[in-house]
Amino acid sequence: MILVAKPKLVDAITCQEALMSLIPCRPFLTGGASTPIPQCCLAVANINAAATTPTTRRDLCRCFKKAGPGAGVVPDKAKQLPRLCGVRVIVPIDLTVNCGL
């Protein structure tokens, strides 16, 4: 008997990894800085590139919505971040968005 199984696809990035990579964005997201620093924008671009599946994108969206308020994220700053970084995001960094992507 031969058993054929498809390997389970592993998500490209986890919630924890995404949140850790956004640490350079914290001063901007919490209102302490008027613009994001280059390391923050690089993190946004990297997260966007790693969100390769609909499941990953939905999970990251939910992750950002859940973590944002506890981290003191200012919702308007979160909405501005992709534009200021020049990144057209697949996963919105928006605390009010519907994550049903």
mmCIF file of C-alpha atoms in Angstrom:
data_model
loop_
_atom_site.group_PDB
_atom_site.id
_atom_site.type_symbol
_atom_site.label_atom_id
_atom_site.label_comp_id
_atom_site.label_asym_id
_atom_site.label_seq_id
_atom_site.Cartn_x
_atom_site.Cartn_y
_atom_site.Cartn_z
ATOM 1 C CA MET A 1 0.000 0.000 0.000
ATOM 2 C CA ILE A 2 1.256 3.474 -0.886
ATOM 3 C CA LEU A 3 0.204 6.488 1.108
ATOM 4 C CA VAL A 4 0.357 9.826 -0.613
ATOM 5 C CA ALA A 5 -0.064 12.926 1.490
ATOM 6 C CA LYS A 6 0.215 16.580 0.686
ATOM 7 C CA PRO A 7 2.483 18.469 3.026
ATOM 8 C CA LYS A 8 0.678 21.091 5.067
ATOM 9 C CA LEU A 9 1.529 24.554 3.885
ATOM 10 C CA VAL A 10 3.117 26.650 6.586
ATOM 11 C CA ASP A 11 2.046 30.268 6.766
ATOM 12 C CA ALA A 12 4.751 32.637 5.657
ATOM 13 C CA ILE A 13 4.524 34.809 8.775
ATOM 14 C CA THR A 14 2.866 34.448 12.164
ATOM 15 C CA CYS A 15 1.075 37.051 14.233
ATOM 16 C CA GLN A 16 3.922 37.166 16.745
ATOM 17 C CA GLU A 17 6.535 37.561 14.002
ATOM 18 C CA ALA A 18 4.557 40.380 12.404
ATOM 19 C CA LEU A 19 4.080 42.202 15.698
ATOM 20 C CA MET A 20 7.763 41.865 16.574
ATOM 21 C CA SER A 21 8.803 43.202 13.184
ATOM 22 C CA LEU A 22 6.544 46.247 13.676
ATOM 23 C CA ILE A 23 8.367 47.344 16.847
ATOM 24 C CA PRO A 24 10.197 50.102 14.900
ATOM 25 C CA CYS A 25 6.739 51.474 13.996
ATOM 26 C CA ARG A 26 5.597 51.864 17.588
ATOM 27 C CA PRO A 27 6.654 55.533 18.034
ATOM 28 C CA PHE A 28 4.675 56.484 14.943
ATOM 29 C CA LEU A 29 1.686 54.225 15.634
ATOM 30 C CA THR A 30 1.275 55.476 19.197
ATOM 31 C CA GLY A 31 1.513 59.142 18.207
ATOM 32 C CA GLY A 32 5.013 59.825 19.506
ATOM 33 C CA ALA A 33 6.504 60.471 16.057
ATOM 34 C CA SER A 34 5.115 62.381 13.097
ATOM 35 C CA THR A 35 6.552 60.029 10.466
ATOM 36 C CA PRO A 36 7.586 56.366 10.413
ATOM 37 C CA ILE A 37 11.296 55.569 10.320
ATOM 38 C CA PRO A 38 12.803 53.587 7.405
ATOM 39 C CA GLN A 39 13.054 50.383 9.499
ATOM 40 C CA CYS A 40 9.312 50.605 10.121
ATOM 41 C CA CYS A 41 8.542 50.963 6.427
ATOM 42 C CA LEU A 42 10.807 48.029 5.633
ATOM 43 C CA ALA A 43 8.878 45.936 8.167
ATOM 44 C CA VAL A 44 5.555 46.934 6.571
ATOM 45 C CA ALA A 45 6.864 45.946 3.135
ATOM 46 C CA ASN A 46 8.233 42.635 4.441
ATOM 47 C CA ILE A 47 4.981 41.719 6.195
ATOM 48 C CA ASN A 48 3.065 42.576 3.053
ATOM 49 C CA ALA A 49 5.356 40.368 0.955
ATOM 50 C CA ALA A 50 5.053 37.482 3.429
ATOM 51 C CA ALA A 51 1.243 37.546 3.469
ATOM 52 C CA THR A 52 1.014 35.116 0.581
ATOM 53 C CA THR A 53 -2.241 33.284 1.290
ATOM 54 C CA PRO A 54 -5.780 34.430 2.060
ATOM 55 C CA THR A 55 -5.589 32.611 5.405
ATOM 56 C CA THR A 56 -2.382 34.385 6.381
ATOM 57 C CA ARG A 57 -3.804 37.763 5.359
ATOM 58 C CA ARG A 58 -6.985 37.198 7.370
ATOM 59 C CA ASP A 59 -5.014 35.998 10.404
ATOM 60 C CA LEU A 60 -2.687 39.015 10.265
ATOM 61 C CA CYS A 61 -5.622 41.387 9.919
ATOM 62 C CA ARG A 62 -7.216 39.874 13.021
ATOM 63 C CA CYS A 63 -3.860 39.965 14.798
ATOM 64 C CA PHE A 64 -3.433 43.700 14.152
ATOM 65 C CA LYS A 65 -7.011 44.456 15.233
ATOM 66 C CA LYS A 66 -6.574 42.525 18.473
ATOM 67 C CA ALA A 67 -3.100 43.794 19.378
ATOM 68 C CA GLY A 68 -3.520 47.435 18.364
ATOM 69 C CA PRO A 69 -5.666 48.781 21.207
ATOM 70 C CA GLY A 70 -3.556 47.111 23.902
ATOM 71 C CA ALA A 71 -0.394 48.569 22.391
ATOM 72 C CA GLY A 72 -1.820 52.090 22.345
ATOM 73 C CA VAL A 73 -2.056 52.287 18.560
ATOM 74 C CA VAL A 74 -3.824 55.416 17.322
ATOM 75 C CA PRO A 75 -6.270 54.173 14.637
ATOM 76 C CA ASP A 76 -5.637 57.099 12.265
ATOM 77 C CA LYS A 77 -1.888 56.506 12.461
ATOM 78 C CA ALA A 78 -2.408 52.838 11.576
ATOM 79 C CA LYS A 79 -4.417 53.838 8.501
ATOM 80 C CA GLN A 80 -1.726 56.341 7.412
ATOM 81 C CA LEU A 81 1.219 53.973 7.796
ATOM 82 C CA PRO A 82 1.083 52.135 4.435
ATOM 83 C CA ARG A 83 0.662 55.381 2.470
ATOM 84 C CA LEU A 84 3.504 57.111 4.298
ATOM 85 C CA CYS A 85 5.709 54.083 3.687
ATOM 86 C CA GLY A 86 4.766 53.919 0.008
ATOM 87 C CA VAL A 87 3.486 50.356 0.356
ATOM 88 C CA ARG A 88 0.250 49.175 -1.220
ATOM 89 C CA VAL A 89 -0.725 46.695 1.451
ATOM 90 C CA ILE A 90 -2.664 43.489 1.049
ATOM 91 C CA VAL A 91 -3.265 43.265 4.799
ATOM 92 C CA PRO A 92 -4.727 46.498 6.129
ATOM 93 C CA ILE A 93 -3.212 47.895 9.295
ATOM 94 C CA ASP A 94 -6.552 49.320 10.314
ATOM 95 C CA LEU A 95 -8.330 48.665 13.596
ATOM 96 C CA THR A 96 -11.773 49.173 12.038
ATOM 97 C CA VAL A 97 -11.503 47.027 8.906
ATOM 98 C CA ASN A 98 -13.539 43.867 8.322
ATOM 99 C CA CYS A 99 -11.013 41.017 8.258
ATOM 100 C CA GLY A 100 -13.209 38.786 6.123
ATOM 101 C CA LEU A 101 -10.865 39.598 3.212
#
